[in-house]
Amino acid sequence: MTRSSEHRCGWVALMGPPNAGKSTMMNTLLGQKVAIVTPKPQTTRNQIVGILTESDAQVVFMDTPGIHQLRGKMNRLLLQTAWQSMDGADAILVVLDANLYVRKPDFLDNDITPLREAIRNEKRPVIVALNKVDLFADKSRMLPLLEKLAELWPQAEIYPVSALNDDGLRQMLAHIKAQLPEAGPAFPEDQVSTAPLRFMAAEIIREKLFLELRQELPYNTAVSVEKWEDLEEEGRVVIHAVIHVARKNHKGMVIGKQGQTLKKIGTDARKEIEKLVDSKVFLDLWVRVTDDWMDNEGFMIDLGMGAQ
């Protein structure tokens, strides 16, 4: 139900299984890239805040790690981040891969098990985005999925959308804005994220790692920016960053033959970081073996994982 047209401001948690398209959806809604995107699940490891400011509302989106049932210290921290985001939200936006569940309906129950009861009795506004509808032509194939979700979460508004093509997002956004509390903006009009530039640069490097490396290796890598120098008189930014790997044999795989893989990662990341900081960038990349870092909770917290 649409409320009055007073200015609204609120926090919206993007929740859902891995690889449902949450980051792509937030980037499309904002009209610019704030969260990194790769075809691999569990790309997002932190709560990424994107701020959409329009004349009638300011919507603060919290992109979260995918809700999953995997074990391990890192996965526990990722889930902690997602659940804390949901606890602090004014509205909940559940993002689901409609194409996957149209093709494989049996996958739905397993994927939404952690969310099922958490949202069933939720009193805050719940919106379900059935994403990736651009991947199948016959939209009637969604009917069983729509019926099941309506039965599971009767209080939710359901929107078939394509985050990639910006199809259906504006109608959904209008509904989201109408559900937020009446309030003035919480952030300046020109601010699009709460993430520091150092963090965003590290994320860009990690995105290029995910895109360049094959199979499971990206999940065993992390990135930290150890030094950042703004050399205004020289018109450039100097960044020293470390790619952490969990095993000695992974180091050579990241570096590649004659350093070609690391060079490609660095070149691709530098070009995007230059757009981010609007300056020339010198990016110095090193690969370091940080033994079993995925079991080192203190190290992962230093990287920004887990509830902040």
Short mmCIF file of C-alpha atoms in Angstrom, two decimals:
data_model
loop_
_atom_site.label_atom_id
_atom_site.label_comp_id
_atom_site.label_asym_id
_atom_site.label_seq_id
_atom_site.Cartn_x
_atom_site.Cartn_y
_atom_site.Cartn_z
CA MET A 1 0.00 0.00 0.00
CA THR A 2 1.46 3.36 -1.04
CA ARG A 3 1.81 5.98 1.66
CA SER A 4 1.88 9.78 1.38
CA SER A 5 4.43 11.61 -0.74
CA GLU A 6 6.52 13.13 2.09
CA HIS A 7 10.29 12.73 1.79
CA ARG A 8 11.38 9.28 2.93
CA CYS A 9 14.67 7.78 4.01
CA GLY A 10 15.52 4.28 5.13
CA TRP A 11 17.78 1.26 5.00
CA VAL A 12 17.04 -1.72 2.77
CA ALA A 13 18.82 -5.06 3.22
CA LEU A 14 19.38 -7.10 0.06
CA MET A 15 19.11 -10.72 1.15
CA GLY A 16 19.17 -13.96 -0.77
CA PRO A 17 21.19 -17.00 -1.83
CA PRO A 18 24.63 -16.63 -3.45
CA ASN A 19 24.73 -15.59 -7.11
CA ALA A 20 21.15 -14.31 -7.21
CA GLY A 21 22.29 -10.94 -8.57
CA LYS A 22 22.13 -8.72 -5.49
CA SER A 23 25.25 -6.72 -6.35
CA THR A 24 24.21 -6.23 -9.97
CA MET A 25 20.78 -5.08 -8.78
CA MET A 26 22.21 -2.50 -6.40
CA ASN A 27 24.64 -1.18 -9.03
CA THR A 28 21.82 -0.85 -11.58
CA LEU A 29 19.53 0.92 -9.13
CA LEU A 30 22.32 3.36 -8.25
CA GLY A 31 23.28 3.90 -11.86
CA GLN A 32 26.93 3.23 -11.12
CA LYS A 33 29.18 0.48 -9.85
CA VAL A 34 29.58 0.31 -6.08
CA ALA A 35 29.75 -3.45 -5.50
CA ILE A 36 31.99 -5.81 -7.47
CA VAL A 37 30.30 -8.40 -9.68
CA THR A 38 31.54 -11.74 -11.00
CA PRO A 39 29.79 -14.87 -12.30
CA LYS A 40 31.06 -16.80 -9.27
CA PRO A 41 28.90 -17.22 -6.15
CA GLN A 42 29.98 -15.71 -2.83
CA THR A 43 31.82 -12.81 -4.48
CA THR A 44 30.49 -10.38 -1.85
CA ARG A 45 32.28 -10.80 1.49
CA ASN A 46 31.27 -7.59 3.25
CA GLN A 47 28.26 -5.41 3.75
CA ILE A 48 28.45 -2.92 0.86
CA VAL A 49 26.35 0.20 1.32
CA GLY A 50 24.99 2.00 -1.75
CA ILE A 51 23.10 5.28 -1.38
CA LEU A 52 20.40 6.29 -3.86
CA THR A 53 19.29 9.90 -3.50
CA GLU A 54 16.24 11.14 -5.40
CA SER A 55 14.01 14.17 -4.92
CA ASP A 56 11.44 12.30 -2.85
CA ALA A 57 13.57 9.75 -1.01
CA GLN A 58 16.98 8.49 -0.04
CA VAL A 59 17.29 4.71 -0.13
CA VAL A 60 20.31 3.18 1.60
CA PHE A 61 20.86 -0.28 0.17
CA MET A 62 22.92 -2.86 2.06
CA ASP A 63 24.30 -5.50 -0.30
CA THR A 64 25.12 -8.56 1.78
CA PRO A 65 26.95 -11.88 1.37
CA GLY A 66 24.73 -14.66 0.06
CA ILE A 67 22.76 -16.61 2.66
CA HIS A 68 24.04 -20.19 2.56
CA GLN A 69 24.52 -23.29 4.69
CA LEU A 70 28.26 -23.77 4.18
CA ARG A 71 30.54 -24.28 7.17
CA GLY A 72 33.86 -22.74 8.14
CA LYS A 73 34.98 -19.59 9.96
CA MET A 74 34.82 -17.34 6.92
CA ASN A 75 31.31 -18.52 6.03
CA ARG A 76 30.20 -17.90 9.61
CA LEU A 77 31.50 -14.33 9.40
CA LEU A 78 29.73 -13.81 6.06
CA LEU A 79 26.43 -14.98 7.51
CA GLN A 80 26.93 -12.78 10.57
CA THR A 81 27.30 -9.78 8.25
CA ALA A 82 24.13 -10.63 6.31
CA TRP A 83 21.95 -11.23 9.36
CA GLN A 84 23.13 -8.05 11.09
CA SER A 85 22.27 -6.06 7.97
CA MET A 86 18.79 -7.52 8.00
CA ASP A 87 18.38 -6.69 11.71
CA GLY A 88 19.16 -3.02 11.04
CA ALA A 89 16.97 -2.57 7.98
CA ASP A 90 13.69 -0.69 7.56
CA ALA A 91 12.72 -2.99 4.67
CA ILE A 92 13.94 -6.33 3.35
CA LEU A 93 14.54 -7.00 -0.33
CA VAL A 94 14.90 -10.72 -1.05
CA VAL A 95 16.63 -11.36 -4.38
CA LEU A 96 16.08 -14.77 -6.00
CA ASP A 97 17.30 -16.26 -9.27
CA ALA A 98 14.01 -16.86 -11.11
CA ASN A 99 15.76 -18.52 -14.04
CA LEU A 100 17.36 -21.12 -11.78
CA TYR A 101 14.11 -22.01 -10.01
CA VAL A 102 12.08 -22.12 -13.22
CA ARG A 103 14.56 -24.67 -14.58
CA LYS A 104 15.16 -26.50 -11.31
CA PRO A 105 12.22 -25.96 -8.92
CA ASP A 106 13.62 -28.40 -6.37
CA PHE A 107 16.55 -26.06 -5.69
CA LEU A 108 14.31 -23.39 -4.16
CA ASP A 109 13.57 -25.15 -0.86
CA ASN A 110 17.23 -25.74 -0.08
CA ASP A 111 18.33 -22.26 -1.11
CA ILE A 112 15.80 -20.35 0.97
CA THR A 113 15.81 -22.64 4.03
CA PRO A 114 17.80 -20.13 6.16
CA LEU A 115 15.47 -17.29 5.13
CA ARG A 116 12.19 -19.19 5.30
CA GLU A 117 11.37 -18.78 8.98
CA ALA A 118 13.31 -15.53 9.41
CA ILE A 119 10.91 -13.76 7.06
CA ARG A 120 7.69 -15.73 7.57
CA ASN A 121 6.49 -13.57 10.49
CA GLU A 122 8.36 -10.40 9.52
CA LYS A 123 6.40 -7.20 10.28
CA ARG A 124 8.65 -4.89 8.27
CA PRO A 125 8.00 -4.47 4.53
CA VAL A 126 9.25 -7.46 2.53
CA ILE A 127 9.85 -7.25 -1.22
CA VAL A 128 10.85 -10.26 -3.32
CA ALA A 129 12.71 -9.58 -6.57
CA LEU A 130 12.54 -12.54 -8.95
CA ASN A 131 15.68 -11.69 -10.88
CA LYS A 132 17.07 -12.81 -14.26
CA VAL A 133 13.70 -13.05 -15.99
CA ASP A 134 15.47 -11.94 -19.18
CA LEU A 135 16.93 -15.45 -19.45
CA PHE A 136 13.65 -17.14 -20.42
CA ALA A 137 10.97 -16.00 -22.87
CA ASP A 138 7.86 -17.79 -21.58
CA LYS A 139 7.00 -15.83 -18.42
CA SER A 140 4.11 -18.20 -17.64
CA ARG A 141 6.77 -20.65 -16.45
CA MET A 142 7.06 -18.47 -13.33
CA LEU A 143 3.51 -19.17 -12.15
CA PRO A 144 4.36 -22.14 -9.88
CA LEU A 145 7.23 -20.14 -8.38
CA LEU A 146 5.02 -17.10 -7.80
CA GLU A 147 2.35 -19.25 -6.16
CA LYS A 148 4.85 -20.94 -3.86
CA LEU A 149 6.43 -17.68 -2.73
CA ALA A 150 3.03 -16.07 -2.17
CA GLU A 151 2.09 -18.99 0.05
CA LEU A 152 5.41 -18.92 1.89
CA TRP A 153 5.56 -15.13 2.42
CA PRO A 154 1.99 -13.80 1.98
CA GLN A 155 2.97 -10.34 3.24
CA ALA A 156 5.59 -9.86 0.52
CA GLU A 157 5.24 -7.87 -2.69
CA ILE A 158 6.76 -9.89 -5.56
CA TYR A 159 8.36 -8.29 -8.63
CA PRO A 160 9.75 -10.18 -11.65
CA VAL A 161 12.80 -8.16 -12.73
CA SER A 162 16.03 -8.18 -14.67
CA ALA A 163 18.80 -6.37 -12.83
CA LEU A 164 21.08 -6.73 -15.84
CA ASN A 165 18.63 -5.05 -18.22
CA ASP A 166 17.01 -2.69 -15.69
CA ASP A 167 13.65 -4.28 -16.42
CA GLY A 168 10.98 -3.88 -13.72
CA LEU A 169 13.34 -2.23 -11.23
CA ARG A 170 11.75 1.23 -11.36
CA GLN A 171 8.31 -0.09 -10.43
CA MET A 172 9.84 -2.08 -7.61
CA LEU A 173 11.86 0.94 -6.45
CA ALA A 174 8.74 3.10 -6.30
CA HIS A 175 7.15 0.55 -3.98
CA ILE A 176 10.28 0.33 -1.81
CA LYS A 177 10.45 4.10 -1.40
CA ALA A 178 6.78 4.24 -0.38
CA GLN A 179 7.47 1.79 2.46
CA LEU A 180 10.30 3.75 4.07
CA PRO A 181 9.89 6.03 7.11
CA GLU A 182 9.21 9.72 6.58
CA ALA A 183 12.55 11.39 7.22
CA GLY A 184 15.11 13.72 5.73
CA PRO A 185 18.21 12.35 3.99
CA ALA A 186 20.84 10.68 6.16
CA PHE A 187 23.74 11.28 3.75
CA PRO A 188 24.88 14.13 1.49
CA GLU A 189 23.25 14.19 -1.94
CA ASP A 190 26.49 13.36 -3.79
CA GLN A 191 27.52 10.41 -1.57
CA VAL A 192 26.92 7.01 -3.18
CA SER A 193 28.61 4.69 -0.67
CA THR A 194 30.01 4.58 2.85
CA ALA A 195 33.01 2.48 1.74
CA PRO A 196 36.47 4.13 1.96
CA LEU A 197 38.45 4.41 -1.29
CA ARG A 198 41.08 1.97 0.04
CA PHE A 199 38.41 -0.68 0.56
CA MET A 200 36.89 -0.09 -2.87
CA ALA A 201 40.31 -0.35 -4.52
CA ALA A 202 40.97 -3.66 -2.74
CA GLU A 203 37.57 -4.91 -3.89
CA ILE A 204 38.34 -3.98 -7.50
CA ILE A 205 41.59 -5.96 -7.33
CA ARG A 206 39.71 -8.90 -5.84
CA GLU A 207 37.11 -8.73 -8.60
CA LYS A 208 39.85 -8.98 -11.24
CA LEU A 209 41.28 -11.96 -9.35
CA PHE A 210 37.91 -13.70 -9.46
CA LEU A 211 37.52 -13.01 -13.15
CA GLU A 212 41.04 -14.09 -14.11
CA LEU A 213 41.52 -17.18 -11.94
CA ARG A 214 39.76 -20.47 -12.53
CA GLN A 215 37.89 -22.96 -10.38
CA GLU A 216 38.18 -22.63 -6.60
CA LEU A 217 41.37 -20.60 -6.30
CA PRO A 218 39.68 -17.18 -6.01
CA TYR A 219 38.00 -18.27 -2.77
CA ASN A 220 41.44 -18.81 -1.24
CA THR A 221 42.60 -15.28 -2.04
CA ALA A 222 42.14 -11.97 -0.23
CA VAL A 223 43.40 -8.44 -0.88
CA SER A 224 44.65 -5.75 1.47
CA VAL A 225 45.89 -2.24 0.65
CA GLU A 226 49.00 -1.68 2.76
CA LYS A 227 49.95 1.82 1.60
CA TRP A 228 48.12 4.63 -0.18
CA GLU A 229 49.84 7.84 -1.23
CA ASP A 230 48.09 10.83 -2.82
CA LEU A 231 50.89 12.57 -4.74
CA GLU A 232 48.92 15.61 -5.83
CA GLU A 233 51.94 17.49 -7.10
CA GLU A 234 52.68 14.56 -9.42
CA GLY A 235 49.03 14.09 -10.35
CA ARG A 236 48.86 10.44 -9.34
CA VAL A 237 47.95 7.99 -6.56
CA VAL A 238 50.41 5.30 -5.51
CA ILE A 239 48.84 2.12 -4.12
CA HIS A 240 50.73 -0.81 -2.64
CA ALA A 241 48.45 -3.84 -2.32
CA VAL A 242 48.95 -7.45 -1.29
CA ILE A 243 47.14 -10.48 -2.66
CA HIS A 244 47.02 -13.07 0.12
CA VAL A 245 46.94 -16.76 -0.77
CA ALA A 246 46.36 -19.61 1.65
CA ARG A 247 48.88 -22.10 0.18
CA LYS A 248 52.40 -21.87 -1.25
CA ASN A 249 51.38 -23.58 -4.48
CA HIS A 250 48.69 -20.91 -5.03
CA LYS A 251 51.29 -18.13 -5.23
CA GLY A 252 52.66 -19.29 -8.55
CA MET A 253 49.16 -19.69 -9.96
CA VAL A 254 48.32 -16.07 -9.15
CA ILE A 255 51.61 -14.79 -10.55
CA GLY A 256 51.34 -16.94 -13.68
CA LYS A 257 53.95 -17.81 -16.28
CA GLN A 258 56.54 -15.01 -16.41
CA GLY A 259 54.23 -12.94 -14.22
CA GLN A 260 51.59 -12.60 -16.93
CA THR A 261 48.54 -13.40 -14.77
CA LEU A 262 49.50 -10.93 -12.06
CA LYS A 263 50.28 -8.30 -14.70
CA LYS A 264 46.85 -8.75 -16.31
CA ILE A 265 45.11 -8.51 -12.92
CA GLY A 266 47.09 -5.37 -12.08
CA THR A 267 46.44 -3.69 -15.43
CA ASP A 268 42.70 -4.35 -15.34
CA ALA A 269 42.44 -3.22 -11.72
CA ARG A 270 44.51 -0.07 -12.27
CA LYS A 271 42.30 1.10 -15.13
CA GLU A 272 39.17 0.80 -13.01
CA ILE A 273 40.76 2.35 -9.91
CA GLU A 274 41.81 5.34 -12.03
CA LYS A 275 38.12 5.91 -12.85
CA LEU A 276 37.26 5.57 -9.16
CA VAL A 277 39.80 8.14 -7.92
CA ASP A 278 39.79 10.30 -11.10
CA SER A 279 43.57 10.29 -11.23
CA LYS A 280 46.51 8.40 -12.65
CA VAL A 281 47.34 5.38 -10.51
CA PHE A 282 50.55 3.46 -9.91
CA LEU A 283 49.49 0.07 -8.59
CA ASP A 284 52.16 -2.10 -6.98
CA LEU A 285 50.84 -5.66 -6.48
CA TRP A 286 52.53 -8.36 -4.42
CA VAL A 287 51.50 -11.94 -3.68
CA ARG A 288 52.01 -13.19 -0.14
CA VAL A 289 51.40 -16.60 1.41
CA THR A 290 49.27 -16.05 4.52
CA ASP A 291 48.91 -19.61 5.73
CA ASP A 292 45.32 -20.74 6.30
CA TRP A 293 44.04 -17.17 6.44
CA MET A 294 40.47 -18.45 6.03
CA ASP A 295 40.75 -19.94 9.54
CA ASN A 296 42.23 -16.77 11.04
CA GLU A 297 39.26 -14.80 12.36
CA GLY A 298 41.36 -11.80 13.41
CA PHE A 299 42.87 -11.50 9.94
CA MET A 300 39.46 -11.70 8.28
CA ILE A 301 38.03 -9.05 10.60
CA ASP A 302 41.00 -6.80 9.70
CA LEU A 303 39.93 -7.23 6.07
CA GLY A 304 36.45 -5.98 7.00
CA MET A 305 34.61 -9.29 7.05
CA GLY A 306 32.02 -10.00 9.70
CA ALA A 307 29.66 -7.68 11.53
CA GLN A 308 31.08 -4.18 11.98
#
